[in-house]
Short mmCIF file of C-alpha atoms (C1' of nucleotides) in Angstrom, two decimals:
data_model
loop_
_atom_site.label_atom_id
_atom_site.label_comp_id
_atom_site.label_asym_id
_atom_site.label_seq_id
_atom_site.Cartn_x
_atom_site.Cartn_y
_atom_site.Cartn_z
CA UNK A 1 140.44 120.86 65.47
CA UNK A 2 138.83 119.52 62.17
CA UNK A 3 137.90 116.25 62.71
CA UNK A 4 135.67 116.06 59.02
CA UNK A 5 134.56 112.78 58.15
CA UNK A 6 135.62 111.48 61.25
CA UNK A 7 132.20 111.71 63.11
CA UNK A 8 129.05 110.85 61.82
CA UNK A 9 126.31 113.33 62.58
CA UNK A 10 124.68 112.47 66.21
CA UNK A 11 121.33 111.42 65.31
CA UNK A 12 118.78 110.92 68.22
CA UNK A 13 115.58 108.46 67.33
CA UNK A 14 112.25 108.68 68.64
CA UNK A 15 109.95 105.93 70.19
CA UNK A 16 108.64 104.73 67.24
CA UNK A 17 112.10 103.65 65.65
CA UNK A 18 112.27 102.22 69.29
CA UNK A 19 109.38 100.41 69.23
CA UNK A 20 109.76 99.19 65.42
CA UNK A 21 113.26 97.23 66.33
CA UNK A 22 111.56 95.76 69.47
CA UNK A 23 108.35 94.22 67.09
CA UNK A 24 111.06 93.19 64.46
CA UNK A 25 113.17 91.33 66.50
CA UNK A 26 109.97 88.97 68.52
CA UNK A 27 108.76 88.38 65.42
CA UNK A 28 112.22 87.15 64.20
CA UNK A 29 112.33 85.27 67.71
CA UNK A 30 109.30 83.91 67.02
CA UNK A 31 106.78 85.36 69.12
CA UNK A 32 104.79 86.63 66.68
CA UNK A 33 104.36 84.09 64.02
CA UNK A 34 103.46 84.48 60.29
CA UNK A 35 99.19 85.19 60.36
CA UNK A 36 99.26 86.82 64.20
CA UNK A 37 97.38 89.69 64.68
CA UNK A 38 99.36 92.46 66.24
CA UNK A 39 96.78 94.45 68.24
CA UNK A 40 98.02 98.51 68.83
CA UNK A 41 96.37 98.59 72.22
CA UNK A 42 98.09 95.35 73.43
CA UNK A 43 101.65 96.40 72.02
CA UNK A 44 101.16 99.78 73.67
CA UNK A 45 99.95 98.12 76.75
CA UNK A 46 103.27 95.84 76.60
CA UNK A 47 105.74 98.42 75.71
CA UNK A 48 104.15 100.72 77.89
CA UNK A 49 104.07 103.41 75.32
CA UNK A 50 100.81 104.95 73.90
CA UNK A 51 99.57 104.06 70.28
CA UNK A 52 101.18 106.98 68.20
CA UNK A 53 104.62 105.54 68.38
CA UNK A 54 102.76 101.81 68.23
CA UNK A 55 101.35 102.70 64.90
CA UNK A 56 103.93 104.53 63.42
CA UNK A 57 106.21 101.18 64.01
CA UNK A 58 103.69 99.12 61.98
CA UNK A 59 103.88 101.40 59.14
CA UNK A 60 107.72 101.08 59.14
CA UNK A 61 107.44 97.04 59.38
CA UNK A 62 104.98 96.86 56.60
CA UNK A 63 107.30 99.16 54.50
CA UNK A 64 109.31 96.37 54.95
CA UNK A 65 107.08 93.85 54.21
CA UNK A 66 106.93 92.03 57.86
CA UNK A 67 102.90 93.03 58.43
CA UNK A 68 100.36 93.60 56.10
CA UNK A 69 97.44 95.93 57.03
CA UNK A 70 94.58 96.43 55.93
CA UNK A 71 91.31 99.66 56.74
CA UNK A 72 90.61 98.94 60.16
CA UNK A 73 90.74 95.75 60.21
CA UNK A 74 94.50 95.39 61.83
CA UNK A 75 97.62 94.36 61.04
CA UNK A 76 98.89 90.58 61.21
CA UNK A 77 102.31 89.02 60.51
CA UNK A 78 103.13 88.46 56.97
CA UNK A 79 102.79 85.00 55.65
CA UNK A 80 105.45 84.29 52.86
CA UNK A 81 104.22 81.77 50.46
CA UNK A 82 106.08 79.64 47.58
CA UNK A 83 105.30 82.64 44.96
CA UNK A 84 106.70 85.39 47.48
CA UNK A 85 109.82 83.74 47.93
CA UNK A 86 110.13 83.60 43.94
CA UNK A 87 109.31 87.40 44.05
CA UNK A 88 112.04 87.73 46.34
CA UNK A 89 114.68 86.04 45.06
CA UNK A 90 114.37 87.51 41.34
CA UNK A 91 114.22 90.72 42.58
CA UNK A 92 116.88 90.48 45.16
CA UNK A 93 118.94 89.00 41.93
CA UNK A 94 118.31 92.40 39.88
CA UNK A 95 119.34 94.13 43.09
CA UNK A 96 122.91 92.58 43.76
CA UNK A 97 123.87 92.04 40.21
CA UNK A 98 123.75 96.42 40.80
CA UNK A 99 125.08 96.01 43.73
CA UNK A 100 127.74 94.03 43.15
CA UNK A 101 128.87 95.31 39.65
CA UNK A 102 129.65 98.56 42.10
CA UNK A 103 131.36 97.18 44.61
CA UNK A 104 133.51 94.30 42.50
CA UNK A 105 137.37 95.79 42.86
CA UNK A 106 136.74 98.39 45.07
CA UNK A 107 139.37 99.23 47.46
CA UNK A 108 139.89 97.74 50.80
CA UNK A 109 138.67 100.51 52.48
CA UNK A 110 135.27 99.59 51.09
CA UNK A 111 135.28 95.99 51.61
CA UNK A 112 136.71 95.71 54.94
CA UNK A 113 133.59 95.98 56.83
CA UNK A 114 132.33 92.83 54.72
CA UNK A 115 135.29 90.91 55.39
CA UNK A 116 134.34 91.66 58.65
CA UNK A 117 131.38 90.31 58.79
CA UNK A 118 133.18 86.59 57.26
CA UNK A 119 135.31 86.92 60.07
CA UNK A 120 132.37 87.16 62.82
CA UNK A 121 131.01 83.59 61.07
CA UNK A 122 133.86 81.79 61.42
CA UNK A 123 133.33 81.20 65.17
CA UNK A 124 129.81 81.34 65.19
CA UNK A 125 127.26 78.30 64.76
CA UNK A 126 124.35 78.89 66.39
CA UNK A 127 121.94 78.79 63.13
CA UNK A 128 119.54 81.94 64.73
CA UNK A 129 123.09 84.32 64.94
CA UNK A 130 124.23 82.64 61.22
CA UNK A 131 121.42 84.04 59.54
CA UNK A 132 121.58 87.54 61.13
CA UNK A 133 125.39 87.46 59.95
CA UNK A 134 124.38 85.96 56.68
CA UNK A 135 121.72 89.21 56.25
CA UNK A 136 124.41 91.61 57.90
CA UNK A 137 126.95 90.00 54.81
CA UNK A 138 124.54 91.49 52.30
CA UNK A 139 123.67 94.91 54.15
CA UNK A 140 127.31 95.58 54.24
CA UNK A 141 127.38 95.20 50.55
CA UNK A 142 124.79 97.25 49.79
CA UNK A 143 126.10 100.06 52.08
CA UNK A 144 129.68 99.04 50.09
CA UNK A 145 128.06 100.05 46.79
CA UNK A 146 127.25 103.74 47.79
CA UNK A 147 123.82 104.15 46.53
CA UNK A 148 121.39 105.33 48.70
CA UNK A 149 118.72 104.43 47.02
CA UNK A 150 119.57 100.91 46.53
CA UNK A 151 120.19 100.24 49.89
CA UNK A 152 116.13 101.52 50.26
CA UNK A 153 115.53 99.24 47.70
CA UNK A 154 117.02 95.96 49.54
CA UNK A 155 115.62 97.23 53.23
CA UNK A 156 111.93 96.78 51.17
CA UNK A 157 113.00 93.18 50.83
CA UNK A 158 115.70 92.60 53.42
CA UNK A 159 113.52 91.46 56.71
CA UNK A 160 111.42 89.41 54.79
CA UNK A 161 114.12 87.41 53.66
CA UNK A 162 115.67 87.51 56.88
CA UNK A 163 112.41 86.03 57.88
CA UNK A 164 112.31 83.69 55.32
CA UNK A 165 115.57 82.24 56.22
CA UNK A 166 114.69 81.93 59.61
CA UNK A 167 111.35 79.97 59.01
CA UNK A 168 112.78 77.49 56.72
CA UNK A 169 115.44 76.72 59.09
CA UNK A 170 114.00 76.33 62.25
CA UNK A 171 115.70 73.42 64.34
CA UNK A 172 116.32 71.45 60.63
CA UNK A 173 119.03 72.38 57.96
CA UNK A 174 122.32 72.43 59.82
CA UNK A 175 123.54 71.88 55.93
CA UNK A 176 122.81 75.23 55.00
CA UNK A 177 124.58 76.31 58.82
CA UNK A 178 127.68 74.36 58.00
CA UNK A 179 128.57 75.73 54.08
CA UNK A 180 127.27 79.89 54.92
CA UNK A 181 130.43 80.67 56.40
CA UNK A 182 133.08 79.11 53.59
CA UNK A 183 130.21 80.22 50.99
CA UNK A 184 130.65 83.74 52.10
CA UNK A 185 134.36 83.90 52.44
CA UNK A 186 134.51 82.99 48.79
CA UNK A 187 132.07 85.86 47.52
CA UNK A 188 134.73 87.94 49.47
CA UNK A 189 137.20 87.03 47.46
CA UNK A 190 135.29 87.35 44.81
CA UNK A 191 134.60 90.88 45.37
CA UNK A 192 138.03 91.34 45.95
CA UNK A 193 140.22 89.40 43.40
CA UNK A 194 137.90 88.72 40.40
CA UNK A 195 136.10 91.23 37.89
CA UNK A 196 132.60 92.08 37.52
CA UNK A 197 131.40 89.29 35.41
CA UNK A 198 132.85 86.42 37.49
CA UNK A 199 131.63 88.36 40.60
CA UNK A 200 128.02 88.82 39.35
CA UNK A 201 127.87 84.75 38.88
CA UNK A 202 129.04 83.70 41.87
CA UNK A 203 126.87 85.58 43.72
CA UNK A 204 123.90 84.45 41.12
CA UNK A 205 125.20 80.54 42.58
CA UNK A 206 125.14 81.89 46.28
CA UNK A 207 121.30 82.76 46.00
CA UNK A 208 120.20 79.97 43.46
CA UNK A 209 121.67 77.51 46.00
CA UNK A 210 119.93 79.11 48.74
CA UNK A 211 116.52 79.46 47.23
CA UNK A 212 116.62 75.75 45.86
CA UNK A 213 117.52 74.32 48.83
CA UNK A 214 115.06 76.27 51.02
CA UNK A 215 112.38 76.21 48.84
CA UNK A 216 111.81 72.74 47.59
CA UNK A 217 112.53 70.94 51.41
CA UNK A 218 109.23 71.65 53.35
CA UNK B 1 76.16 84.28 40.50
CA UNK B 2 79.99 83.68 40.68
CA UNK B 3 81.72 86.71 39.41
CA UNK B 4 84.44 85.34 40.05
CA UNK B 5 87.84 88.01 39.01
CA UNK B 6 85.51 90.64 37.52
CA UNK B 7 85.36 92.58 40.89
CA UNK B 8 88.06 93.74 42.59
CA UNK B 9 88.14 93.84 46.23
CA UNK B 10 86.67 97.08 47.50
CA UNK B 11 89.07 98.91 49.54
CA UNK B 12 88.64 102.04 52.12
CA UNK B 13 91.43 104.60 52.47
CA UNK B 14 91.43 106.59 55.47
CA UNK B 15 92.67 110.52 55.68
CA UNK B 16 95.87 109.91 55.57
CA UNK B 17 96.54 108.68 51.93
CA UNK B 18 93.84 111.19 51.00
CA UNK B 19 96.38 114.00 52.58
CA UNK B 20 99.17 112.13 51.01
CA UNK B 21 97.88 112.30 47.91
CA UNK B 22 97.19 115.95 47.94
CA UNK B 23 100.31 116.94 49.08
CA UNK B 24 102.14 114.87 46.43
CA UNK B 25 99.70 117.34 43.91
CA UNK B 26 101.67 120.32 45.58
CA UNK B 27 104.62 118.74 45.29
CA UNK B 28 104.17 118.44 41.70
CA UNK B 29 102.63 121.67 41.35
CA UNK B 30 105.60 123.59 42.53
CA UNK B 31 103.47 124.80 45.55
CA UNK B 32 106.36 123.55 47.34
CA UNK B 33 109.55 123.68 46.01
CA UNK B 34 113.00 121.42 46.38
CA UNK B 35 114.21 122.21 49.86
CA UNK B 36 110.87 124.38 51.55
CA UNK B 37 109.66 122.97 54.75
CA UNK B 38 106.24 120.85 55.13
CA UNK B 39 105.05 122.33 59.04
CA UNK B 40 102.06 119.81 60.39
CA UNK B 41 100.39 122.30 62.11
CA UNK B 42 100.24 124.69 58.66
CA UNK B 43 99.16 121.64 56.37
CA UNK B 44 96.77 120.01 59.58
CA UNK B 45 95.55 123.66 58.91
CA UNK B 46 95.20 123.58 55.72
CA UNK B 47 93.30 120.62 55.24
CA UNK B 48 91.54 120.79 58.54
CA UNK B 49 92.56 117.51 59.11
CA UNK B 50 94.36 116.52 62.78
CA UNK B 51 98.11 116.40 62.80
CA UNK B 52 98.08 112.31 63.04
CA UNK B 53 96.86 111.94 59.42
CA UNK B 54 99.56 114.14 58.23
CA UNK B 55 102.21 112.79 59.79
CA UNK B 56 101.40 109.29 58.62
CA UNK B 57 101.54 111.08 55.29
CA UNK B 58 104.81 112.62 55.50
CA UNK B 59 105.74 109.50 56.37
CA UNK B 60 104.11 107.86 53.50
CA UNK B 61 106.10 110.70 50.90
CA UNK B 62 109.35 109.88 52.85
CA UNK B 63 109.46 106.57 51.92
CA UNK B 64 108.42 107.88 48.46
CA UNK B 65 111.87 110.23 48.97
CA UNK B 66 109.43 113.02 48.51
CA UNK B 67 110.42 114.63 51.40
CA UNK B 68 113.09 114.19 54.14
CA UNK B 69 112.02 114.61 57.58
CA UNK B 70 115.20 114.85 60.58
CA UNK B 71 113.97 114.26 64.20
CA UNK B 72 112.46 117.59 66.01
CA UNK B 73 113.84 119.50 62.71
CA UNK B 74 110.84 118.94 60.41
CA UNK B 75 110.11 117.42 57.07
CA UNK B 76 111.34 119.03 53.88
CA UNK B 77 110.31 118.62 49.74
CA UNK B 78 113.57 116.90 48.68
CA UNK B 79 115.82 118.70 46.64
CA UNK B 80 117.57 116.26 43.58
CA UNK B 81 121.11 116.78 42.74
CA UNK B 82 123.14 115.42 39.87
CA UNK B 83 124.34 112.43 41.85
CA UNK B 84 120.70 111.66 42.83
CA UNK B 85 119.57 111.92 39.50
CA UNK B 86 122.60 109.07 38.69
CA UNK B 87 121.20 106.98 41.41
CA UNK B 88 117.58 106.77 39.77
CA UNK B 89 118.74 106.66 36.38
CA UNK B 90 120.81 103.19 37.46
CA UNK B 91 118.36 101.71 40.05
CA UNK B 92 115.96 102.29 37.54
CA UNK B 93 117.59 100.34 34.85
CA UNK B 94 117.85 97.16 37.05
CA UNK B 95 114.11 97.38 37.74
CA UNK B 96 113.34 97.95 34.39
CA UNK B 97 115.03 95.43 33.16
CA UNK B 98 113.47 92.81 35.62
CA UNK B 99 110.33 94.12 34.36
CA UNK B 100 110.24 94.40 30.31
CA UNK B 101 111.76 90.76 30.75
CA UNK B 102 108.79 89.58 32.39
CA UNK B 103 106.17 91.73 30.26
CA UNK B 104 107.78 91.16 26.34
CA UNK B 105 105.80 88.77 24.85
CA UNK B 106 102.78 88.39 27.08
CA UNK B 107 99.51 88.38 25.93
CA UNK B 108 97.27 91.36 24.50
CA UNK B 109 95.28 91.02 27.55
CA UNK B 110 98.22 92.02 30.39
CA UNK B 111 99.85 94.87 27.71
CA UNK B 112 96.26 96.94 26.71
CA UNK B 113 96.25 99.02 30.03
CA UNK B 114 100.09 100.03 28.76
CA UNK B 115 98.53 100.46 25.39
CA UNK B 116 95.58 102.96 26.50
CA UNK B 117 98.46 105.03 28.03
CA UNK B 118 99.90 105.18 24.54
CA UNK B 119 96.40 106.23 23.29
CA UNK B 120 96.36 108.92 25.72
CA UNK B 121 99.78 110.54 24.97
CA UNK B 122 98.52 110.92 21.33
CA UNK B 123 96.01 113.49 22.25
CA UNK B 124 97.76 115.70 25.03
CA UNK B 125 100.13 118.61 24.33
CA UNK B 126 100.63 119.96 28.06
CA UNK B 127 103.79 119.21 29.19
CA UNK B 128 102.47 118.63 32.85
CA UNK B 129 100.09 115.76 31.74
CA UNK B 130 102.41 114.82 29.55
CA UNK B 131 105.00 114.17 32.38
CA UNK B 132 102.03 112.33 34.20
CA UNK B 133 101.37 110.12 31.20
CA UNK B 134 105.15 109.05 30.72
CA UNK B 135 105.31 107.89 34.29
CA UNK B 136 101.82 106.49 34.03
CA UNK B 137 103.39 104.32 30.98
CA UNK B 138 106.21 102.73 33.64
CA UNK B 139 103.67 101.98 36.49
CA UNK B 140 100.99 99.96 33.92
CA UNK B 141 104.51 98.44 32.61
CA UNK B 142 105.62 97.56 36.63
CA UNK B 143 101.93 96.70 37.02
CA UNK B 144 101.71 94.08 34.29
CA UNK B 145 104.92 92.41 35.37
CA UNK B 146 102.87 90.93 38.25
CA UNK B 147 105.63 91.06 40.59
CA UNK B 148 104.20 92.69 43.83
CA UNK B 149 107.37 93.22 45.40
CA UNK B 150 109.08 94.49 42.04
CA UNK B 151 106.35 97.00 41.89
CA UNK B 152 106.97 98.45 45.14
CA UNK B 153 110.40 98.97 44.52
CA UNK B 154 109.58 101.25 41.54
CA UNK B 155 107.27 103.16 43.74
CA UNK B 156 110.13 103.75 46.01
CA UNK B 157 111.58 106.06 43.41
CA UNK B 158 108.62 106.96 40.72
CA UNK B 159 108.11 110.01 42.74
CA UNK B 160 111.34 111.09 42.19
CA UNK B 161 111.77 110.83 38.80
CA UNK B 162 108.52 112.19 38.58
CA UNK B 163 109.85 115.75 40.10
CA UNK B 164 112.91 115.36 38.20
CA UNK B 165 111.16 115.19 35.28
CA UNK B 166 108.75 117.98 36.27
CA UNK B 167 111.65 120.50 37.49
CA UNK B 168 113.89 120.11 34.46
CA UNK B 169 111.22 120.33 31.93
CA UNK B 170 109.51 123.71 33.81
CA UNK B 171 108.85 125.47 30.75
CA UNK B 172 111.91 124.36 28.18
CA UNK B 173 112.06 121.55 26.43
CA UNK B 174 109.55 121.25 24.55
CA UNK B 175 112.10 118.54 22.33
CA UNK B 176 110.76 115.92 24.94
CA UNK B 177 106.93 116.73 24.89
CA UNK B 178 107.42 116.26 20.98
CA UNK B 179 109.14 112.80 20.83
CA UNK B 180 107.79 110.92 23.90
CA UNK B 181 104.45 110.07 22.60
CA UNK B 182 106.02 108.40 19.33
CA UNK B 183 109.05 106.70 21.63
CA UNK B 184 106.47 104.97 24.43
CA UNK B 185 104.81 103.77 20.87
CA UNK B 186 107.85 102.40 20.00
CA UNK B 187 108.59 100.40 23.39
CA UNK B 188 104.80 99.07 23.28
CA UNK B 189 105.29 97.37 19.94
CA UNK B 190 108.63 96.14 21.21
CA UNK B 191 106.78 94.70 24.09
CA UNK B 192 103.87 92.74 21.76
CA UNK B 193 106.56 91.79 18.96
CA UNK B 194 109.83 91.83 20.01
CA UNK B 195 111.84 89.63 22.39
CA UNK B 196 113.00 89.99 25.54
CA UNK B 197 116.21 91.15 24.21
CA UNK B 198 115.48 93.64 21.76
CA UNK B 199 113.19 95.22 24.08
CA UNK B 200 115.26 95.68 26.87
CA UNK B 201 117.98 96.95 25.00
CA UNK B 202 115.41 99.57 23.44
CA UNK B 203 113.99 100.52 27.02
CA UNK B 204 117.79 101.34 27.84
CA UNK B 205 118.46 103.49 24.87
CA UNK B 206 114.65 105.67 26.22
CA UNK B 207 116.03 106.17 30.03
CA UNK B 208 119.35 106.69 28.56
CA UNK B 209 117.86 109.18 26.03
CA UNK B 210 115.83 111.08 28.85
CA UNK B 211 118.66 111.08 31.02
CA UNK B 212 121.61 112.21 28.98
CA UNK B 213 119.14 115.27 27.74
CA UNK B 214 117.74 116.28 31.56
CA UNK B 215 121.21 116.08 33.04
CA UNK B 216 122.94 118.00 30.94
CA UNK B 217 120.71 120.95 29.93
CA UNK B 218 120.25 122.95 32.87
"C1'" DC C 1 135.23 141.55 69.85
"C1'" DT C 2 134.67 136.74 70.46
"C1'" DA C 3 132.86 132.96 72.85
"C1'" DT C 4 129.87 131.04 76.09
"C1'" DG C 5 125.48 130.59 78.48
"C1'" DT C 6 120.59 131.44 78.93
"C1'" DC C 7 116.09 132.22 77.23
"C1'" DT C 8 112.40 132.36 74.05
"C1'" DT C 9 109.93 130.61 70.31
"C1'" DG C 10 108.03 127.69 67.17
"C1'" DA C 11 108.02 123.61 65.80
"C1'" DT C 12 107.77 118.25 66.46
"C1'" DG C 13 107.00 114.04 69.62
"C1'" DT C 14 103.73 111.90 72.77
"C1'" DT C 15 99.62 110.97 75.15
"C1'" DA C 16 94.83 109.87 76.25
"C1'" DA C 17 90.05 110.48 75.15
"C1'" DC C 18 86.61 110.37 71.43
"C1'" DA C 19 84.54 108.63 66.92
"C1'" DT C 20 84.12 105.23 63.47
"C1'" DT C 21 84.14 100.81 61.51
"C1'" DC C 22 84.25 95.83 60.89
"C1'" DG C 23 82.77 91.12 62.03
"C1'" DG C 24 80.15 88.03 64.42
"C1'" DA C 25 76.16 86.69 67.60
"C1'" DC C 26 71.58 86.77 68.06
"C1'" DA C 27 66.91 87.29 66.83
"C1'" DT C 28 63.41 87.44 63.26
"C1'" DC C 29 60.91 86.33 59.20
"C1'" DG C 30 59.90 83.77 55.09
"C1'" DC D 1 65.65 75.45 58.16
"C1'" DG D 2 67.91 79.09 55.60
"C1'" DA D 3 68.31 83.93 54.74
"C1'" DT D 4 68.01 88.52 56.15
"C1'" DG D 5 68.24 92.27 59.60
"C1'" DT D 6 69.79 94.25 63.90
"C1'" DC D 7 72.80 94.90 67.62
"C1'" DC D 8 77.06 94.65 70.28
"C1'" DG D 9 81.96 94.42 71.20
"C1'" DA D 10 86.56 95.10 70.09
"C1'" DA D 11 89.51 96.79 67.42
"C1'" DT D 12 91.30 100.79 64.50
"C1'" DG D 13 91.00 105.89 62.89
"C1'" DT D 14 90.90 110.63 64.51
"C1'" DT D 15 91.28 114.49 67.44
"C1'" DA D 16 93.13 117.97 70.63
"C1'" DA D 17 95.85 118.91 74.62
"C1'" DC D 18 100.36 118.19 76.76
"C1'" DA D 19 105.55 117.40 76.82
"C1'" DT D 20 109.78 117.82 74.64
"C1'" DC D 21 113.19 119.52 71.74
"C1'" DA D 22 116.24 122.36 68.47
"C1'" DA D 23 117.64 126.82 66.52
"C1'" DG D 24 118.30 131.61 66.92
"C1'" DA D 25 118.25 136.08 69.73
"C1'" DC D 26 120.06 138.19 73.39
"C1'" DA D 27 122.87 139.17 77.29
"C1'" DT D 28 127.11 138.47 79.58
"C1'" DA D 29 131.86 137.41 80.74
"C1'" DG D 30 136.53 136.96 79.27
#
DNA sequence: CTATGTCTTGATGTTAACATTCGGACATCG
DNA sequence: CGATGTCCGAATGTTAACATCAAGACATAG
């Protein structure tokens, strides 16, 4: 009759959350690419919801760094050049070494839903899905390491890797599809077996591979 | 003709980061303390501004963990407990850390806004400013990093250890007001002579400092 | 006396109309 | 012909009224 820590609080969400996940995933599809306008009336008009919710959704996306707007002059789809990606990937490195320092050793308890997430990309290769694991691998950390705040931290940065990694892959790098899955299995193990120190450098390989290979191809 | 660089790009804010920026004032002020609500329709009052301003700058001081708002409950000020004072302290060292590595060393011309903050601690005895200086010396520091990104992540939680500072120093403690002038001296000449090394290390030893002697007093 | 159900109240969430602003098209003047 | 000035349209910023919701007071049944 005491079911503590068993249910999460019920938490009910309001249009704009609804609205924010909608604009987050087309522009992850594609719909709206990098230097589109996204006009409030036509959003409204399309999710046939009125322009509070529509504008409270762009503030959350540019929070996370997906638009960029500016005094009444709208909001358009962020456009990641060669020095954002560098700002991303040394700041995602300060990030994880945190992270990961945390969550190196921790019990099984705390790592299963990561080893979870290796076990969804095994039998997945569609490269669209393989990303959204490969960004769902590193939430899961993050949420591993307890620490609210740096999870806020990594969901400033988080969607415009995800975007990133999406853009530099479109219909080209099925090298990058193939190794992510074995890649991730052996961070796992990482986490799991290995101390802090080994950890932290494997993961510093992981993202140096990533960023080399995705930012010297175009 | 060509001023190229000397002008900055004029910018409009609307109401809401004028509202935002008030309320953040209160915050500070103690007008609203750790845990009392923030109504819209008292503060719309208030400022005799329209409830859509304010809520876009709740929203803004949410993301700023100023406040915590729950869905149809309301927004409150945030109240800081031991554990979330742990969480800035060590989110704040990996920023920090990102940062002084990209600042030590760089030319007089990137470090003299961090060095007119110095200047400005000499003269000021009032704890409050004083406060406001030491967190002004960390955002010129995030600021001449040049990392957009890196900057924004600091913002995420300057707030916060703004209002810890400001509740655990509320008349006591008047061993901080003393030494921080002399100790933000101290990291500025690391930053011009030392390297990146040195500095960090000293830059740990001041959050550790400030830390060890906030947590434990009260 | 406890537990359930209803109601009221005071807030937030949503909407649609109004006001303001930016950028470009057009006309005008040197 | 080039530069300046004016106007217009389309978008965003703001407002106030409407709809919805959560928490506590109260009444009621077991």
């Amino acid at each position: 009759m005491d079911p503590r820590g068993e249910l999460k609080p019920a938490r009910r969400r309001g249009l704009a959350s609804e609205v924010a996940d909608r604009l987050r995933e087309a522009i992850y599809a594609g719909v709206y690419a990098p230097g589109a306008p996204l006009r409030e009336v036509e959003l409204s008009a399309a999710l046939e919801v009125s322009r509070g919710p529509v504008r409270e959704a762009l503030l959350v996306l540019e929070r996370e760094g997906l638009v960029q707007s500016r005094w009444h002059r709208g909001t358009t789809v962020t456009r990641l050049t060669a020095a954002d990606a560098a700002e991303l990937h040394s700041l995602r490195g300060a990030l994880e070494e945190l992270a990961v320092s945390r969550v190196a050793g921790a019990g099984e308890a705390r790592l299963s839903p990561i080893a979870e997430v290796v076990t969804r990309m095994a039998d997945t290769s569609d490269a669209h899905a393989m990303v959204g694991l490969d960004i769902a691998f590193h939430d899961a950390l993050y949420a591993a390491a307890g620490h609210r705040r740096l999870e806020q931290a990594w969901q400033g940065i988080r969607c415009q890797v995800h975007l990133f990694l999406l853009t530099r892959l479109d219909a080209a790098d099925d090298d990058y599809t193939r190794h992510v899955s074995e890649e991730h299995q052996e961070l796992l193990t990482a986490l799991r077996t290995a101390d802090t120190k080994t950890a932290t450098a494997l993961f510093d390989r992981h993202r140096e591979h990533a960023y080399t290979l995705l930012s010297t191809t175009p």
